[in-house]
């Protein structure tokens, strides 16, 4: 359909929900050229594998603070002494050209976006059970028990926010979860709010 | 996922939008055993091909009036001296057992359901243009010009209600429209409101 607006899909899930893996599978198997993963701006130093404008938009602290001041960020947070945020304009340009944008952010950030962005669609990725979540976090085996315990507590708090979201994907298998994400994104393409241009055109024809 | 609630999908579209054909294609190619087309109650006389409880629930006028009085209908209308309506209980039983119910009704009826049924999902099927709609109505060639003109005027009025719906399917080809209906129904299965039982369970686990 011509002139469709893209959907802003805000995707969150606790550490251990497997959202990174699901997103990877989604982009490998299900995404078409009209879905785009939002690129964050950050003040952290680029790593050798980073490409400015592809993995991140790299900014100085002053540049980032200016973006905050000028209301150029959809949401931002600081983490390990670095700022991370989502530049509004890049997202809006994509949406206006009919491309769906997936924004993978923490629950805290998503709650902020809920306040300001009525038209976004909020998707929560969730493990099948708290037991499974704990298993996955412990199974990584890369952290001390204290860090793991803290992650589990955070994840539990995060789960208490599911009902603020529009959709819930229970990540039982990666492929199933990725295909469910595709279903949600596909459906949005038919939403009335993304098809205002078509509606305007046909209502004009009615008046003729 | 266990204990999911079904979605009530209210489907409307003007005469000439092809919604009947799209529904037929959907049930032939895309529906699984968890999607059900709602059966109307009616006071009209059964035809030889009718089966009570399958094509319609056949009611006497008194029975139907009692259903109205007892608030047992989701919506109803009279057409050619007969009553037609949607029995609430049959729909709710299906939804509670996790089955999605498609309710194909006129726009007038859908507007009534919008007032009473917050959790329903409203889907409008629309021709690609008013010109195409007129072509399809004239092409049927089974009516007088006066009847066709009246249908076109009704259809035009109906189109002015698109924005009250959640989703819009532009019926360019039957197969494309049927697959879009499937996408919308699939996505609803992940909606937070249809997965309250799972959310309750995992929130209980969080508290342990």
XYZ file of C-alpha atoms in Angstrom:
416
model
C 0.000 0.000 0.000
C 1.334 3.429 -0.852
C 2.252 6.082 1.665
C 2.029 3.884 4.711
C 3.735 5.235 7.802
C 6.201 2.976 9.592
C 5.622 1.671 13.118
C 7.857 2.430 16.046
C 8.252 -0.906 17.832
C 9.719 -0.534 21.314
C 11.141 -3.866 22.422
C 12.178 -4.590 25.992
C 12.819 -7.598 28.127
C 14.815 -8.430 31.216
C 18.366 -9.664 31.069
C 17.993 -13.407 30.466
C 14.846 -13.030 28.346
C 16.914 -13.690 25.243
C 15.781 -10.559 23.427
C 19.142 -10.068 21.698
C 19.071 -13.583 20.251
C 15.427 -13.193 19.188
C 16.228 -9.915 17.420
C 19.182 -11.540 15.656
C 16.976 -14.398 14.452
C 14.266 -11.958 13.415
C 16.632 -9.895 11.257
C 18.212 -12.994 9.756
C 15.023 -14.871 8.914
C 11.997 -12.617 8.962
C 12.821 -8.959 8.388
C 12.398 -7.325 5.008
C 14.006 -4.103 3.810
C 11.274 -2.098 5.519
C 12.357 -2.898 9.071
C 15.257 -1.117 10.643
C 16.954 -1.467 14.016
C 17.315 1.957 15.616
C 20.899 3.157 16.086
C 21.717 4.721 19.449
C 23.857 7.753 20.069
C 26.533 7.223 22.727
C 29.434 8.969 24.399
C 31.378 5.755 24.934
C 34.628 5.245 23.046
C 34.325 3.376 19.748
C 35.713 -0.160 19.746
C 37.644 -1.502 16.740
C 34.515 -3.218 15.394
C 32.379 -0.070 15.692
C 31.344 1.967 12.670
C 29.998 5.463 13.310
C 26.406 5.685 12.051
C 26.096 1.893 11.829
C 26.726 0.400 15.272
C 26.307 3.737 17.073
C 26.355 7.462 16.479
C 29.447 8.485 18.438
C 29.122 11.811 20.256
C 31.205 13.857 22.684
C 29.698 14.499 26.104
C 29.065 18.127 25.077
C 27.334 17.081 21.876
C 25.199 14.594 23.812
C 24.256 17.166 26.465
C 23.227 19.527 23.693
C 21.001 16.846 22.202
C 19.332 16.432 25.602
C 18.907 20.196 25.974
C 17.416 20.583 22.491
C 14.965 17.708 23.060
C 16.526 15.743 20.216
C 16.377 12.389 22.018
C 13.405 10.066 22.296
C 14.930 8.669 25.502
C 18.374 8.459 27.055
C 20.124 6.920 30.025
C 23.575 6.806 31.459
C 25.274 3.484 32.039
C 28.837 2.920 33.306
C 29.587 6.658 33.045
C 28.495 6.843 29.410
C 25.356 8.289 27.880
C 23.189 6.250 25.523
C 20.133 7.618 23.744
C 17.846 7.442 20.723
C 18.029 10.363 18.275
C 14.472 11.398 17.405
C 15.114 12.661 13.891
C 16.677 9.464 12.533
C 13.678 7.502 13.833
C 11.088 9.937 12.483
C 12.697 10.080 9.040
C 12.509 6.291 8.772
C 8.893 6.168 10.000
C 7.853 8.867 7.535
C 9.425 6.945 4.672
C 7.309 3.901 5.595
C 10.046 1.956 7.360
C 9.330 0.239 10.691
C 11.851 1.030 13.399
C 12.661 -1.354 16.232
C 13.961 0.318 19.350
C 15.550 -2.161 21.746
C 15.719 -0.411 25.103
C 15.576 -1.099 28.814
C 12.211 -1.081 30.558
C 13.015 2.225 32.312
C 13.577 3.878 28.925
C 10.460 2.296 27.458
C 8.347 3.720 30.291
C 9.641 7.189 29.347
C 8.819 6.626 25.664
C 5.277 5.574 26.667
C 4.732 9.031 28.145
C 5.788 10.940 25.046
C 5.085 8.708 22.037
C 1.453 7.664 21.797
C 1.784 5.876 18.479
C 4.581 3.488 19.433
C 3.879 -0.208 19.931
C 5.389 -1.738 23.055
C 6.551 -5.348 22.996
C 7.819 -7.185 26.056
C 9.965 -10.296 25.628
C 9.688 -12.584 28.593
C 11.180 -15.925 29.621
C 8.646 -18.772 30.042
C 9.117 -18.692 33.832
C 11.157 -17.031 36.550
C 12.931 -20.352 37.099
C 13.998 -20.411 33.449
C 15.180 -16.799 33.694
C 17.329 -17.634 36.703
C 18.748 -20.682 34.928
C 19.697 -18.594 31.918
C 21.362 -15.909 34.031
C 23.289 -18.440 36.120
C 24.127 -20.528 33.049
C 26.060 -17.688 31.454
C 28.668 -18.347 34.105
C 30.537 -15.122 33.372
C 29.616 -13.177 36.504
C 30.034 -13.457 40.257
C 27.090 -14.737 42.300
C 26.508 -11.233 43.667
C 26.177 -9.776 40.170
C 23.840 -12.614 39.174
C 21.685 -12.054 42.265
C 21.416 -8.352 41.438
C 20.476 -9.141 37.826
C 17.760 -11.535 38.989
C 16.309 -8.883 41.299
C 16.336 -6.320 38.504
C 14.745 -8.807 36.101
C 12.000 -9.521 38.632
C 11.246 -5.807 38.992
C 11.214 -5.519 35.214
C 8.643 -8.301 34.921
C 6.242 -6.305 37.083
C 5.903 -3.867 34.160
C 4.613 -6.314 31.536
C 1.061 -5.041 31.713
C 2.125 -1.558 30.615
C 3.105 -3.038 27.255
C 0.842 -3.822 24.277
C 2.257 -7.216 23.363
C 3.961 -10.033 25.182
C 6.240 -12.558 23.518
C 7.030 -15.548 25.708
C 10.424 -16.742 24.517
C 10.061 -20.506 24.616
C 12.130 -21.076 21.480
C 14.078 -18.428 19.600
C 12.472 -19.180 16.238
C 8.941 -19.101 17.631
C 9.622 -15.801 19.416
C 11.167 -14.242 16.291
C 8.187 -15.282 14.164
C 5.820 -13.793 16.740
C 7.713 -10.512 16.520
C 7.208 -10.647 12.768
C 3.454 -11.206 13.231
C 3.192 -8.155 15.471
C 5.131 -5.962 13.040
C 3.153 -7.247 10.034
C -0.146 -6.504 11.742
C 0.904 -2.942 12.547
C 1.288 -2.296 8.838
C -2.494 -2.572 8.625
C -3.181 -0.319 11.596
C -5.477 2.598 10.843
C -2.999 5.052 12.371
C -0.274 3.979 9.909
C -2.551 4.372 6.908
C -3.858 7.911 7.323
C -2.698 8.876 3.819
C -4.732 6.146 2.147
C -7.750 6.997 4.305
C -7.448 10.679 3.366
C -7.338 9.755 -0.324
C -10.377 7.489 -0.250
C -12.381 9.961 1.853
C -11.612 12.617 -0.762
C -12.957 10.287 -3.426
C -16.131 9.802 -1.395
C -16.762 13.546 -1.461
C -16.396 13.819 -5.226
C 1.011 -20.540 25.356
C -1.360 -21.860 27.939
C -4.549 -20.172 29.050
C -4.551 -17.500 26.388
C -7.865 -15.737 25.906
C -9.261 -15.547 22.389
C -9.690 -12.278 20.500
C -12.989 -10.936 19.327
C -12.330 -9.698 15.785
C -15.124 -7.492 14.455
C -14.909 -7.358 10.674
C -16.840 -4.880 8.570
C -16.662 -3.439 5.129
C -19.031 -1.891 2.649
C -20.937 -3.932 0.104
C -18.432 -4.324 -2.747
C -15.406 -4.460 -0.452
C -15.231 -8.211 -1.013
C -15.262 -9.086 2.667
C -17.221 -12.297 2.138
C -14.709 -13.580 -0.423
C -11.788 -12.571 1.800
C -13.322 -14.418 4.753
C -13.861 -17.504 2.602
C -10.225 -17.441 1.468
C -9.070 -16.856 5.033
C -10.947 -19.883 6.380
C -9.834 -22.072 3.491
C -6.147 -21.166 3.519
C -5.121 -19.482 6.741
C -7.374 -20.321 9.670
C -6.445 -22.931 12.237
C -8.807 -24.737 14.623
C -8.578 -21.796 17.031
C -10.486 -19.341 14.843
C -14.233 -19.462 14.659
C -16.785 -17.504 12.648
C -19.514 -16.257 14.948
C -22.972 -17.713 14.303
C -25.875 -15.272 14.298
C -29.281 -15.782 15.801
C -32.125 -14.967 13.431
C -35.898 -15.030 13.200
C -35.911 -15.691 9.455
C -37.199 -19.023 8.187
C -34.570 -21.736 7.694
C -33.763 -22.569 4.076
C -33.170 -26.187 2.988
C -29.392 -25.720 3.255
C -29.579 -24.248 6.775
C -28.542 -26.201 9.846
C -29.643 -24.847 13.216
C -26.567 -24.001 15.302
C -24.286 -24.134 12.256
C -25.484 -21.596 9.692
C -27.687 -19.744 12.198
C -29.396 -20.163 15.542
C -33.063 -20.111 14.524
C -35.334 -18.309 16.973
C -38.983 -17.298 17.108
C -39.704 -13.581 17.316
C -40.671 -14.016 20.985
C -37.451 -15.841 21.762
C -35.448 -13.147 19.988
C -37.249 -10.328 21.811
C -36.519 -12.081 25.090
C -32.827 -12.232 24.189
C -32.894 -8.482 23.555
C -34.694 -7.852 26.855
C -32.258 -10.015 28.822
C -29.235 -8.301 27.278
C -28.110 -11.595 25.739
C -27.048 -10.076 22.417
C -23.783 -8.315 21.620
C -25.579 -6.448 18.847
C -28.678 -6.937 16.726
C -30.465 -5.384 13.789
C -33.576 -5.995 11.761
C -33.352 -6.502 8.027
C -36.220 -7.342 5.642
C -38.610 -7.844 8.603
C -36.316 -10.337 10.299
C -34.088 -9.950 13.319
C -30.398 -10.851 13.210
C -28.081 -10.696 16.215
C -24.990 -12.070 17.920
C -25.587 -14.166 21.066
C -23.115 -13.025 23.738
C -22.710 -16.316 25.553
C -21.605 -18.384 22.549
C -18.953 -15.743 21.778
C -17.723 -15.470 25.368
C -17.474 -19.255 25.798
C -15.259 -19.469 22.726
C -13.067 -16.538 23.815
C -12.633 -18.024 27.288
C -11.542 -21.331 25.798
C -8.808 -19.523 23.840
C -10.577 -19.488 20.487
C -10.616 -16.320 18.372
C -14.054 -15.306 17.162
C -14.642 -13.374 13.966
C -17.819 -11.357 13.924
C -18.761 -10.207 10.421
C -21.230 -7.393 10.861
C -22.378 -4.175 9.270
C -20.678 -0.946 10.230
C -23.753 0.210 12.201
C -23.552 -2.935 14.346
C -19.798 -2.577 14.771
C -20.234 0.974 16.074
C -22.572 -0.428 18.745
C -20.081 -3.158 19.695
C -17.374 -0.472 20.054
C -19.426 1.154 22.803
C -19.838 -1.998 24.857
C -16.855 -4.232 24.136
C -13.556 -2.575 24.919
C -11.391 -5.618 24.198
C -12.608 -6.310 20.672
C -10.398 -5.596 17.672
C -12.065 -3.771 14.811
C -11.007 -4.513 11.244
C -12.300 -2.601 8.236
C -12.085 -4.154 4.775
C -11.962 -1.549 2.088
C -11.771 -1.539 -1.705
C -8.614 0.087 -3.177
C -10.653 3.074 -4.405
C -14.197 4.364 -4.654
C -14.005 3.819 -8.421
C -13.167 0.143 -7.854
C -16.022 -0.167 -5.357
C -18.482 1.259 -7.882
C -17.159 -1.072 -10.576
C -17.643 -4.096 -8.336
C -21.179 -3.086 -7.370
C -22.200 -2.379 -10.969
C -20.382 -5.510 -12.218
C -22.591 -7.788 -10.165
C -25.327 -6.921 -12.616
C -28.060 -8.417 -10.454
C -29.739 -5.231 -9.313
C -31.513 -2.269 -10.804
C -29.578 0.982 -11.228
C -31.564 2.527 -8.362
C -30.552 -0.242 -5.982
C -26.928 0.064 -7.114
C -26.978 3.812 -6.586
C -28.348 3.352 -3.068
C -25.676 0.756 -2.300
C -22.946 3.100 -3.510
C -24.260 5.909 -1.309
C -24.408 3.562 1.702
C -20.904 2.302 0.951
C -19.621 5.868 0.793
C -21.140 6.646 4.187
C -19.631 3.459 5.540
C -16.159 4.493 4.354
C -16.376 7.639 6.482
C -16.152 5.383 9.546
C -12.775 3.757 8.780
C -10.917 5.793 11.365
C -13.036 4.391 14.187
C -11.531 0.962 13.472
C -8.166 -0.405 14.655
C -7.049 -1.999 11.405
C -7.615 -1.400 7.737
C -7.243 -4.063 5.060
C -7.214 -2.692 1.539
C -8.573 -5.492 -0.598
C -6.385 -5.320 -3.696
C -6.240 -9.070 -4.167
C -8.246 -11.639 -2.201
C -5.210 -13.683 -1.184
C -3.268 -10.656 0.026
C -6.264 -9.395 2.024
C -6.859 -12.842 3.591
C -3.202 -13.130 4.617
C -3.349 -9.655 6.172
C -6.356 -10.746 8.200
C -4.286 -13.688 9.393
C -1.438 -11.347 10.411
C -3.802 -9.231 12.478
C -5.321 -12.261 14.215
C -1.894 -13.823 14.837
C -0.592 -10.634 16.411
C -3.583 -10.408 18.768
C -2.584 -13.757 20.230
C 0.421 -11.979 21.687
C -1.527 -9.030 23.055
C -1.044 -8.396 26.767
C -4.811 -8.326 27.337
C -5.182 -11.874 25.953
C -2.405 -13.235 28.155
C -3.469 -12.118 31.615
C -3.306 -15.692 32.962
C 0.341 -16.122 31.994
C 1.180 -12.687 33.408
C -0.552 -13.547 36.689
C 1.433 -16.770 36.932
C 4.824 -15.188 36.294
C 4.091 -12.302 38.670
C 3.267 -14.864 41.354
C 6.622 -16.487 40.705
C 8.331 -13.109 41.096
C 6.861 -12.749 44.576
C 8.086 -16.154 45.756
